[in-house]
Tab-separated table of C-alpha atoms in Angstrom:
chain	number	residue	atom	x	y	z
F	276	MET	CA	-25.902	-4.810	-44.250
F	277	LYS	CA	-23.776	-7.554	-45.658
F	278	ARG	CA	-25.123	-8.767	-48.430
F	279	LEU	CA	-24.377	-12.774	-49.635
F	280	HIS	CA	-24.964	-14.076	-53.049
F	281	THR	CA	-24.113	-17.412	-54.325
F	282	LEU	CA	-24.437	-18.485	-57.295
F	283	LYS	CA	-24.306	-22.114	-59.179
F	284	THR	CA	-24.520	-23.913	-62.423
F	285	GLN	CA	-24.463	-27.271	-63.470
F	286	SER	CA	-24.824	-28.661	-67.107
F	287	LYS	CA	-26.921	-31.510	-68.278
F	288	VAL	CA	-27.738	-33.017	-71.825
F	289	SER	CA	-27.747	-29.582	-72.835
F	290	ILE	CA	-30.381	-28.190	-70.610
F	291	LEU	CA	-28.485	-24.785	-68.882
F	292	LEU	CA	-29.769	-25.148	-65.931
F	293	LEU	CA	-29.521	-21.943	-63.082
F	294	LEU	CA	-30.048	-21.762	-59.764
F	295	SER	CA	-29.888	-18.206	-57.861
F	296	SER	CA	-30.327	-17.525	-54.527
F	297	LEU	CA	-30.322	-14.579	-52.513
F	298	LEU	CA	-29.590	-14.775	-48.656
F	299	LEU	CA	-30.351	-11.379	-46.659
F	300	LEU	CA	-28.500	-10.878	-42.917
F	301	THR	CA	-29.941	-8.525	-40.723
F	302	ALA	CA	-28.061	-7.944	-38.060
F	303	CYS	CA	-30.033	-6.897	-37.184
F	304	GLY	CA	-45.237	-2.692	-0.118
F	305	THR	CA	-45.598	-1.217	1.503
F	306	PRO	CA	-43.463	-0.076	4.040
F	307	PRO	CA	-43.567	-1.677	7.607
F	308	SER	CA	-45.425	0.414	10.280
F	309	ASN	CA	-43.777	2.569	12.507
F	310	ASP	CA	-41.559	1.025	14.865
F	311	SER	CA	-40.018	3.176	17.835
F	312	GLU	CA	-37.482	0.437	18.350
F	313	ARG	CA	-34.459	1.034	17.290
F	314	LYS	CA	-33.355	-2.132	16.072
F	315	PRO	CA	-30.094	-2.922	13.987
F	316	ILE	CA	-31.063	-4.429	10.809
F	317	GLN	CA	-30.208	-8.087	9.836
F	318	SER	CA	-26.452	-9.729	9.177
F	319	LEU	CA	-24.971	-9.117	6.064
F	320	LEU	CA	-25.360	-12.615	3.900
F	321	PRO	CA	-27.121	-12.639	0.708
F	322	LYS	CA	-29.313	-15.500	1.834
F	323	ASN	CA	-30.953	-12.408	3.950
F	324	ASP	CA	-31.978	-10.560	0.240
F	325	PRO	CA	-35.660	-12.159	-0.206
F	326	SER	CA	-35.552	-11.442	-3.675
F	327	THR	CA	-37.028	-13.960	-5.852
F	328	PRO	CA	-36.771	-12.953	-9.121
F	329	SER	CA	-37.350	-14.302	-12.419
F	330	HIS	CA	-33.998	-14.945	-14.989
F	331	PRO	CA	-34.422	-12.838	-18.128
F	332	PRO	CA	-34.430	-14.092	-21.600
F	333	ALA	CA	-31.328	-14.928	-22.543
F	334	GLY	CA	-32.505	-15.525	-26.090
F	335	SER	CA	-31.660	-17.584	-28.901
F	336	SER	CA	-28.975	-17.556	-31.652
F	337	THR	CA	-30.089	-19.224	-35.255
F	338	THR	CA	-27.892	-20.635	-37.518
F	339	THR	CA	-28.112	-20.919	-41.529
F	340	SER	CA	-30.285	-23.756	-43.292
F	341	ASN	CA	-28.237	-25.993	-45.336
F	342	THR	CA	-29.996	-25.955	-49.067
F	343	GLY	CA	-27.919	-28.692	-49.724
F	344	ASN	CA	-26.091	-30.253	-52.917
F	345	THR	CA	-28.421	-28.536	-55.291
F	346	GLY	CA	-26.815	-29.470	-58.460
F	347	ASN	CA	-27.157	-32.904	-57.628
F	348	THR	CA	-30.618	-33.144	-57.880
F	349	GLY	CA	-30.783	-32.177	-61.511
F	350	SER	CA	-29.778	-35.796	-62.130
F	351	THR	CA	-33.601	-36.577	-62.125
F	352	GLY	CA	-34.280	-34.122	-64.971
F	353	ASN	CA	-32.710	-37.617	-67.858
F	354	THR	CA	-36.744	-38.697	-67.165
F	355	GLY	CA	-37.261	-35.441	-69.378
F	356	SER	CA	-35.648	-37.549	-72.156
F	357	THR	CA	-38.760	-39.669	-71.694
F	358	GLY	CA	-41.109	-36.561	-72.633
F	359	ASN	CA	-40.612	-36.626	-76.777
F	360	THR	CA	-41.098	-33.274	-76.076
F	361	GLY	CA	-37.229	-32.191	-76.225
F	362	SER	CA	-36.731	-28.596	-74.673
F	363	THR	CA	-40.003	-28.804	-72.547
F	364	GLY	CA	-39.146	-32.374	-70.595
F	365	SER	CA	-42.145	-32.338	-70.104
F	366	THR	CA	-43.115	-35.486	-68.987
F	367	GLY	CA	-43.468	-36.321	-65.608
F	368	ASN	CA	-44.045	-32.364	-65.663
F	369	THR	CA	-39.868	-32.274	-65.862
F	370	GLY	CA	-37.263	-31.016	-68.636
F	371	ASN	CA	-35.561	-27.694	-68.108
F	372	THR	CA	-36.136	-27.479	-64.839
F	373	GLY	CA	-35.483	-31.110	-63.992
F	374	SER	CA	-38.368	-31.045	-61.511
F	375	THR	CA	-39.443	-34.908	-61.439
F	376	GLY	CA	-40.845	-35.226	-58.165
F	377	ASN	CA	-41.427	-31.665	-58.020
F	378	THR	CA	-37.569	-31.178	-57.278
F	379	GLY	CA	-34.419	-29.433	-58.764
F	380	ASN	CA	-34.781	-25.993	-57.881
F	381	THR	CA	-32.766	-26.589	-54.640
F	382	GLY	CA	-32.299	-29.937	-54.878
F	383	SER	CA	-33.710	-30.420	-51.392
F	384	GLY	CA	-37.202	-32.536	-52.000
F	385	ASN	CA	-40.514	-30.959	-52.258
F	386	THR	CA	-39.588	-27.941	-50.376
F	387	ASN	CA	-37.741	-24.836	-51.164
F	388	PRO	CA	-36.337	-23.771	-47.643
F	389	LYS	CA	-35.111	-20.114	-46.968
F	390	PRO	CA	-32.092	-19.925	-44.998
F	391	LYS	CA	-33.095	-18.075	-41.635
F	392	PRO	CA	-31.702	-14.808	-41.120
F	393	TYR	CA	-28.443	-14.148	-39.134
F	394	GLU	CA	-29.469	-13.379	-35.077
F	395	LEU	CA	-27.256	-11.246	-33.191
F	396	LYS	CA	-25.637	-14.022	-30.331
F	397	PRO	CA	-26.687	-13.084	-26.949
F	398	LEU	CA	-23.587	-12.807	-24.267
F	399	ALA	CA	-24.422	-15.731	-21.436
F	400	LYS	CA	-25.968	-14.898	-18.579
F	401	THR	CA	-22.583	-15.353	-16.718
F	402	THR	CA	-20.778	-12.844	-18.713
F	403	PHE	CA	-21.071	-9.504	-17.745
F	404	VAL	CA	-19.166	-6.055	-19.456
F	405	TYR	CA	-17.558	-3.823	-18.035
F	406	ALA	CA	-15.337	-0.063	-18.937
F	407	LYS	CA	-11.332	-0.570	-18.598
F	408	ARG	CA	-9.837	2.769	-18.749
F	409	VAL	CA	-6.734	2.697	-21.158
F	410	ARG	CA	-5.951	6.725	-20.472
F	411	GLU	CA	-7.544	9.577	-18.888
F	412	GLY	CA	-10.949	10.076	-20.846
F	413	VAL	CA	-10.203	6.997	-23.014
F	414	SER	CA	-12.388	3.488	-22.010
F	415	HIS	CA	-12.423	0.432	-23.651
F	416	LEU	CA	-15.634	-2.287	-23.622
F	417	TYR	CA	-14.968	-5.290	-22.388
F	418	ALA	CA	-17.152	-8.474	-21.454
F	419	TYR	CA	-16.192	-11.422	-18.828
F	420	ASP	CA	-17.602	-14.700	-18.023
F	421	ILE	CA	-17.574	-15.759	-14.584
F	422	ASP	CA	-17.330	-19.537	-15.510
F	423	THR	CA	-15.270	-19.561	-18.477
F	424	LYS	CA	-13.073	-16.697	-16.383
F	425	LYS	CA	-12.384	-15.508	-20.498
F	426	THR	CA	-11.746	-11.797	-20.612
F	427	TRP	CA	-12.305	-10.140	-24.528
F	428	LEU	CA	-12.460	-7.156	-26.287
F	429	ILE	CA	-15.997	-5.467	-27.755
F	430	SER	CA	-15.596	-2.237	-29.165
F	431	LYS	CA	-12.494	0.461	-28.481
F	432	LEU	CA	-15.266	2.610	-29.347
F	433	ASP	CA	-13.122	5.114	-32.003
F	434	ASP	CA	-10.727	5.319	-28.370
F	435	ALA	CA	-12.900	8.469	-27.728
F	436	VAL	CA	-15.099	7.728	-25.099
F	437	ASP	CA	-14.705	7.145	-21.309
F	438	VAL	CA	-17.530	5.015	-21.705
F	439	ARG	CA	-20.341	3.672	-19.037
F	440	PRO	CA	-22.100	0.847	-20.540
F	441	ARG	CA	-25.379	-0.719	-19.602
F	442	LEU	CA	-25.624	-4.371	-21.177
F	443	SER	CA	-29.757	-4.736	-22.414
F	444	PRO	CA	-32.100	-6.759	-21.243
F	445	ASP	CA	-31.798	-9.377	-24.610
F	446	ARG	CA	-28.323	-8.914	-23.859
F	447	LYS	CA	-27.333	-8.408	-27.398
F	448	TRP	CA	-26.586	-4.910	-27.144
F	449	VAL	CA	-24.548	-2.275	-25.156
F	450	ALA	CA	-25.914	1.106	-24.409
F	451	PHE	CA	-24.026	4.376	-23.091
F	452	TYR	CA	-23.889	8.091	-23.372
F	453	ALA	CA	-21.089	9.987	-24.718
F	454	SER	CA	-19.890	12.684	-27.034
F	455	PHE	CA	-19.306	10.721	-29.985
F	456	ARG	CA	-18.794	10.813	-32.990
F	457	MET	CA	-20.434	14.290	-33.204
F	458	SER	CA	-22.600	15.697	-35.919
F	459	ALA	CA	-21.703	18.984	-38.173
F	460	GLY	CA	-24.788	20.486	-35.985
F	461	GLU	CA	-23.912	19.790	-32.262
F	462	LEU	CA	-20.761	21.078	-33.174
F	463	ASN	CA	-22.198	24.130	-34.161
F	464	SER	CA	-24.479	24.259	-31.284
F	465	ASP	CA	-24.574	26.754	-28.387
F	466	PHE	CA	-24.548	24.121	-25.349
F	467	PRO	CA	-24.026	20.750	-27.305
F	468	MET	CA	-25.023	17.772	-25.533
F	469	GLU	CA	-23.876	13.923	-25.107
F	470	ALA	CA	-26.079	11.618	-26.755
F	471	VAL	CA	-27.523	7.808	-26.336
F	472	TRP	CA	-25.791	5.116	-28.143
F	473	LEU	CA	-25.846	1.664	-28.912
F	474	VAL	CA	-23.162	-0.781	-30.038
F	475	SER	CA	-23.797	-5.109	-30.555
F	476	VAL	CA	-22.479	-7.233	-28.489
F	477	ASP	CA	-20.173	-8.191	-30.992
F	478	GLY	CA	-18.439	-4.987	-31.620
F	479	LYS	CA	-19.492	-4.796	-35.298
F	480	THR	CA	-22.242	-2.200	-34.936
F	481	ILE	CA	-22.872	1.264	-33.671
F	482	ARG	CA	-25.699	3.376	-34.092
F	483	ARG	CA	-26.835	6.437	-32.311
F	484	VAL	CA	-30.423	6.822	-30.623
F	485	THR	CA	-31.116	10.293	-29.390
F	486	PRO	CA	-31.735	13.180	-31.947
F	487	LEU	CA	-29.817	16.592	-31.493
F	488	ILE	CA	-31.276	18.234	-28.663
F	489	PRO	CA	-31.671	21.917	-28.825
F	490	ALA	CA	-30.942	23.853	-26.149
F	491	SER	CA	-33.428	26.038	-24.918
F	492	TYR	CA	-31.165	28.992	-24.647
F	493	THR	CA	-28.355	30.725	-27.066
F	494	LYS	CA	-25.336	32.125	-25.835
F	495	ALA	CA	-26.678	35.708	-25.697
F	496	SER	CA	-29.545	34.535	-23.765
F	497	ALA	CA	-28.079	31.781	-21.402
F	498	PRO	CA	-28.055	33.046	-17.662
F	499	SER	CA	-24.736	32.966	-16.431
F	500	LEU	CA	-22.373	30.240	-16.298
F	501	TYR	CA	-24.977	28.175	-17.984
F	502	SER	CA	-24.651	23.594	-18.881
F	503	ARG	CA	-26.268	20.714	-19.700
F	504	SER	CA	-25.662	17.296	-19.311
F	505	LEU	CA	-26.735	13.988	-20.632
F	506	ARG	CA	-26.316	11.229	-17.731
F	507	TRP	CA	-27.521	7.896	-16.080
F	508	VAL	CA	-28.709	5.781	-19.291
F	509	ARG	CA	-31.045	2.533	-18.136
F	510	TRP	CA	-32.852	-0.156	-20.104
F	511	ALA	CA	-36.435	-0.119	-19.827
F	512	PRO	CA	-37.725	-3.752	-18.239
F	513	ASP	CA	-38.742	-4.349	-22.714
F	514	GLY	CA	-35.727	-3.339	-24.601
F	515	LYS	CA	-37.353	-1.473	-26.493
F	516	SER	CA	-36.849	2.108	-24.670
F	517	LEU	CA	-34.066	3.877	-22.247
F	518	TRP	CA	-34.157	5.838	-19.593
F	519	PHE	CA	-31.416	9.007	-18.894
F	520	TYR	CA	-32.139	12.230	-17.535
F	521	ILE	CA	-30.519	15.753	-18.805
F	522	HIS	CA	-29.176	17.843	-16.349
F	523	GLU	CA	-28.937	21.548	-16.267
F	524	GLY	CA	-27.428	24.203	-14.175
F	525	TRP	CA	-26.386	27.603	-14.450
F	526	THR	CA	-25.555	30.573	-11.639
F	527	ASP	CA	-28.468	33.037	-10.731
F	528	SER	CA	-28.385	37.300	-11.030
F	529	ASP	CA	-28.069	36.525	-6.935
F	530	GLY	CA	-24.800	34.343	-7.568
F	531	TRP	CA	-27.004	31.244	-6.671
F	532	ILE	CA	-26.800	27.977	-8.037
F	533	GLN	CA	-29.553	26.756	-9.662
F	534	ILE	CA	-30.370	22.646	-10.810
F	535	ILE	CA	-32.771	21.031	-12.872
F	536	ARG	CA	-32.990	17.684	-13.505
F	537	THR	CA	-35.290	16.091	-15.854
F	538	SER	CA	-35.787	12.242	-16.670
F	539	TRP	CA	-36.731	11.176	-19.966
F	540	ASN	CA	-37.224	7.954	-21.600
F	541	ILE	CA	-36.747	7.345	-25.360
F	542	ASN	CA	-37.607	4.720	-28.087
F	543	ILE	CA	-35.027	3.100	-29.460
F	544	THR	CA	-36.832	2.096	-32.785
F	545	THR	CA	-38.925	5.930	-33.349
F	546	GLY	CA	-36.322	8.220	-31.797
F	547	LYS	CA	-39.617	9.114	-29.779
F	548	ILE	CA	-38.607	11.106	-26.441
F	549	LYS	CA	-41.198	11.676	-23.292
F	550	SER	CA	-40.706	12.608	-20.712
F	551	PHE	CA	-41.394	11.265	-17.023
F	552	TRP	CA	-42.914	13.623	-14.326
F	553	GLY	CA	-42.313	11.470	-10.772
F	554	GLY	CA	-43.592	14.104	-8.499
F	555	SER	CA	-45.376	17.375	-7.794
F	556	GLY	CA	-43.217	20.551	-8.048
F	557	CYS	CA	-40.281	18.646	-7.739
F	558	THR	CA	-37.036	20.448	-9.690
F	559	MET	CA	-35.152	17.172	-9.768
F	560	VAL	CA	-36.561	13.674	-10.862
F	561	ASN	CA	-33.358	12.088	-11.553
F	562	LYS	CA	-31.496	8.709	-11.356
F	563	VAL	CA	-34.571	7.016	-12.941
F	564	THR	CA	-34.177	2.933	-12.226
F	565	PRO	CA	-36.344	0.477	-13.720
F	566	GLN	CA	-36.954	-3.630	-12.513
F	567	ARG	CA	-35.418	-5.141	-15.264
F	568	ASN	CA	-38.277	-7.667	-15.044
F	569	GLY	CA	-41.429	-5.854	-13.966
F	570	SER	CA	-42.991	-2.793	-13.698
F	571	LEU	CA	-41.535	-0.696	-10.892
F	572	ILE	CA	-38.974	2.274	-11.228
F	573	LEU	CA	-37.000	3.548	-8.321
F	574	ALA	CA	-36.360	7.444	-8.684
F	575	GLN	CA	-34.804	10.268	-6.283
F	576	LEU	CA	-37.022	13.252	-5.889
F	577	GLN	CA	-35.031	16.724	-5.036
F	578	ASP	CA	-36.550	20.586	-4.296
F	579	CYS	CA	-40.017	19.269	-4.019
F	580	VAL	CA	-42.697	21.140	-3.332
F	581	GLN	CA	-46.141	19.433	-2.421
F	582	THR	CA	-44.091	16.222	-2.051
F	583	ARG	CA	-41.371	14.926	0.636
F	584	ASP	CA	-37.660	14.727	-0.727
F	585	GLY	CA	-36.591	11.459	-0.818
F	586	PHE	CA	-36.661	7.796	-2.944
F	587	TYR	CA	-39.845	6.410	-4.285
F	588	LEU	CA	-41.344	3.722	-6.097
F	589	PHE	CA	-43.596	4.204	-9.269
F	590	ASP	CA	-45.117	1.873	-10.763
F	591	ALA	CA	-45.700	1.606	-14.469
F	592	ASN	CA	-48.291	0.332	-15.010
F	593	ASN	CA	-50.755	2.242	-12.651
F	594	PRO	CA	-49.362	5.755	-13.817
F	595	GLY	CA	-52.318	7.147	-11.168
F	596	GLN	CA	-51.182	5.222	-8.325
F	597	ALA	CA	-49.242	7.640	-5.892
F	598	PRO	CA	-45.766	6.194	-5.561
F	599	VAL	CA	-44.174	3.981	-2.521
F	600	ARG	CA	-42.122	6.288	-0.496
F	601	ILE	CA	-38.967	4.091	0.711
F	602	GLN	CA	-37.937	4.370	4.273
F	603	ASP	CA	-37.480	3.476	7.332
F	604	PRO	CA	-39.423	3.839	10.340
F	605	SER	CA	-37.304	3.292	13.152
F	606	GLY	CA	-34.949	6.087	11.902
F	607	ASN	CA	-31.965	3.534	11.838
F	608	ILE	CA	-31.232	3.890	8.283
F	609	LYS	CA	-30.440	7.134	6.037
F	610	LEU	CA	-30.773	6.501	2.870
F	611	GLU	CA	-28.145	8.166	0.677
F	612	ASP	CA	-28.109	7.549	-2.600
F	613	ILE	CA	-29.190	4.980	-5.134
F	614	VAL	CA	-26.622	2.416	-6.125
F	615	THR	CA	-24.838	2.664	-8.999
F	616	TYR	CA	-26.139	-0.167	-11.422
F	617	PRO	CA	-28.336	-0.699	-14.266
F	618	GLY	CA	-31.662	-1.441	-12.746
F	619	TRP	CA	-32.845	-3.956	-10.239
F	620	PHE	CA	-34.206	-8.045	-10.511
F	621	GLY	CA	-36.590	-9.512	-8.328
F	622	SER	CA	-38.301	-8.077	-5.230
F	623	SER	CA	-35.321	-5.820	-3.599
F	624	VAL	CA	-33.785	-2.387	-4.861
F	625	TYR	CA	-29.976	-1.244	-3.427
F	626	LEU	CA	-29.163	1.817	-1.986
F	627	ASN	CA	-26.091	3.358	-0.394
F	628	ALA	CA	-26.824	4.408	3.131
F	629	THR	CA	-25.799	5.107	6.815
F	630	ALA	CA	-26.730	2.564	9.198
F	631	ILE	CA	-26.872	1.219	12.991
F	632	TRP	CA	-25.182	-2.792	11.913
F	633	ASN	CA	-25.469	-5.791	13.730
F	634	GLY	CA	-22.847	-5.673	16.880
F	635	SER	CA	-22.440	-2.195	15.876
F	636	HIS	CA	-24.029	1.270	18.366
F	637	GLN	CA	-22.614	3.979	15.823
F	638	ARG	CA	-23.694	4.258	12.702
F	639	GLU	CA	-21.437	3.619	9.387
F	640	GLU	CA	-21.744	4.038	5.252
F	641	GLY	CA	-23.002	0.922	3.455
F	642	ILE	CA	-24.995	-0.825	1.009
F	643	VAL	CA	-28.344	-1.889	2.264
F	644	GLY	CA	-31.341	-3.304	0.203
F	645	TYR	CA	-34.780	-2.878	0.336
F	646	ASN	CA	-37.944	-5.891	-0.440
F	647	THR	CA	-40.268	-4.135	-2.188
F	648	LYS	CA	-42.688	-6.267	-1.176
F	649	ASP	CA	-42.816	-6.083	2.804
F	650	GLY	CA	-41.009	-2.615	3.124
F	651	THR	CA	-37.828	-4.294	5.156
F	652	PHE	CA	-34.219	-3.664	5.036
F	653	PHE	CA	-31.594	-6.164	5.034
F	654	GLY	CA	-27.745	-5.601	5.116
F	655	VAL	CA	-24.895	-6.036	2.221
F	656	TYR	CA	-21.795	-5.105	3.369
F	657	LYS	CA	-20.278	-2.135	5.294
F	658	LYS	CA	-17.861	-0.063	3.390
F	659	SER	CA	-15.250	-0.235	5.941
F	660	GLN	CA	-14.957	-4.221	4.572
F	661	GLY	CA	-13.028	-2.023	1.782
F	662	PHE	CA	-15.202	-2.204	-1.452
F	663	GLY	CA	-17.002	0.549	-3.637
F	664	ASP	CA	-19.633	0.171	-6.238
F	665	PHE	CA	-21.798	-2.954	-6.108
F	666	TYR	CA	-23.024	-4.813	-8.922
F	667	PRO	CA	-25.714	-7.969	-8.249
F	668	SER	CA	-26.049	-10.561	-11.366
F	669	TYR	CA	-29.683	-11.469	-12.856
F	670	ASP	CA	-30.315	-13.303	-10.133
F	671	GLY	CA	-28.956	-12.085	-6.907
F	672	LYS	CA	-26.245	-15.007	-6.351
F	673	VAL	CA	-22.904	-13.249	-7.414
F	674	TYR	CA	-21.995	-9.999	-6.829
F	675	VAL	CA	-19.354	-8.062	-8.416
F	676	TYR	CA	-17.534	-5.289	-6.343
F	677	SER	CA	-14.595	-2.455	-7.332
F	678	ASN	CA	-11.757	-1.531	-5.741
F	679	GLY	CA	-8.827	0.307	-5.687
F	680	SER	CA	-7.241	3.570	-6.266
F	681	GLU	CA	-7.681	5.742	-9.405
F	682	THR	CA	-4.798	4.327	-11.197
F	683	ASP	CA	-5.528	0.931	-10.139
F	684	ARG	CA	-8.928	-0.609	-9.624
F	685	ARG	CA	-10.025	-3.790	-9.803
F	686	LEU	CA	-13.020	-6.510	-9.812
F	687	PHE	CA	-13.692	-8.899	-7.337
F	688	MET	CA	-16.216	-11.301	-7.133
F	689	CYS	CA	-18.658	-13.139	-4.216
F	690	ASP	CA	-19.730	-16.138	-6.166
F	691	TRP	CA	-23.381	-17.542	-3.743
F	692	ARG	CA	-24.411	-19.981	-6.440
F	693	THR	CA	-23.372	-23.435	-4.206
F	694	SER	CA	-22.981	-21.901	-0.857
F	695	GLN	CA	-24.651	-19.412	1.616
F	696	GLN	CA	-21.802	-19.052	3.985
F	697	ASN	CA	-19.894	-16.047	4.133
F	698	CYS	CA	-17.605	-15.727	0.915
F	699	ASN	CA	-13.678	-14.215	0.864
F	700	PRO	CA	-14.617	-11.634	-2.658
F	701	LYS	CA	-11.773	-13.234	-5.487
F	702	GLU	CA	-10.217	-10.387	-7.563
F	703	ILE	CA	-11.122	-11.716	-10.931
F	704	VAL	CA	-9.941	-8.633	-12.731
F	705	SER	CA	-6.888	-6.688	-12.682
F	706	GLY	CA	-4.547	-4.355	-14.959
F	707	GLY	CA	-5.583	-1.095	-15.104
F	708	VAL	CA	-8.641	0.937	-14.373
F	709	ASN	CA	-12.186	-1.592	-14.490
F	710	ASP	CA	-15.270	-0.807	-13.872
F	711	TYR	CA	-19.581	-0.154	-14.382
F	712	VAL	CA	-20.296	-3.437	-14.852
F	713	SER	CA	-23.313	-4.434	-16.365
F	714	TRP	CA	-24.832	-7.479	-16.739
């Protein structure tokens, strides 16, 4: 935290006027009915996406108010010479303070305004953040604006992190997880684990969110090949907490690999952690993905006893309500995974799938959308089109794709803000390995 002290002095008519001010800167649906007819999903145009999201607030920056030329109003103290009171200068209630007309302290009339606190400026809605790998295990945090076509570095993060950034709803903070600036307690821990961190979008502030989470085992009591890790960090819609899951794995006495994944939510201010139990008897509740401008939560449940494995929608505002399982009754679409971008806007979620596409009689991998309001599916693109990870913008009108190899991965963009025609993706970021886009 920075403090700025401004001291100005001025003497007039043998009276010493001392002004001091202190300015504190603070950085701070139900699915469709069963249909036996095997129909291909809709064509690959974003206009088929029925999502009608509302835009998240972009925030606004404030500018420090101008207190004016404070010394200049001291001339009003001349009226004190008419008061015959000498040092008090009481005529017109003036004199020592030169406050004729109740002015003087700030030289700004009848008021003494305090400057507004500094507020971290949010990124524009046309800007996304991404990771650029500079060498194995190390990447830097960058930003790119699709309108100005400008790229800039946010932070190198000590040249120590392979970052996967997640931009906050107010677009002022970036969350990431890493074994970063580890404490002495973690370094001495039997099973140290990654932590969740925040970095401001101007790169000036970095702070830790999660506390030290001790393992339930010691090295002496842990199962064979026991390991654990923290993954899949996502912002809650209100920007006050973060979701993540803890992965634990080991080999049992019979040589079988056992895995448990539990999902958690942490308040970024208090550090209070609570668990999310999405299904009864499921050993893996992972990839919790919140609706960025609503109350729905998408999660993948696996190895369940009392419910079927699959992808489910939960309503955070109605915790007692049974979740809705996402599935295609026709059998044309087999869902594989949640698309790896941090949450979704509007009514549509996106998943990796194998599907029977228009003009085809065979299944092919690709990305499909699911409308949470009416339970219908629509196509986004097929993997044979050559693109990898998929990152839609806040309004669903701009798609950013990553494509390339392990040593040269570039970012491409399709922009449907002015046209609903098929898009030929344009390369926007190159040089090195660029990935993990977050809007």
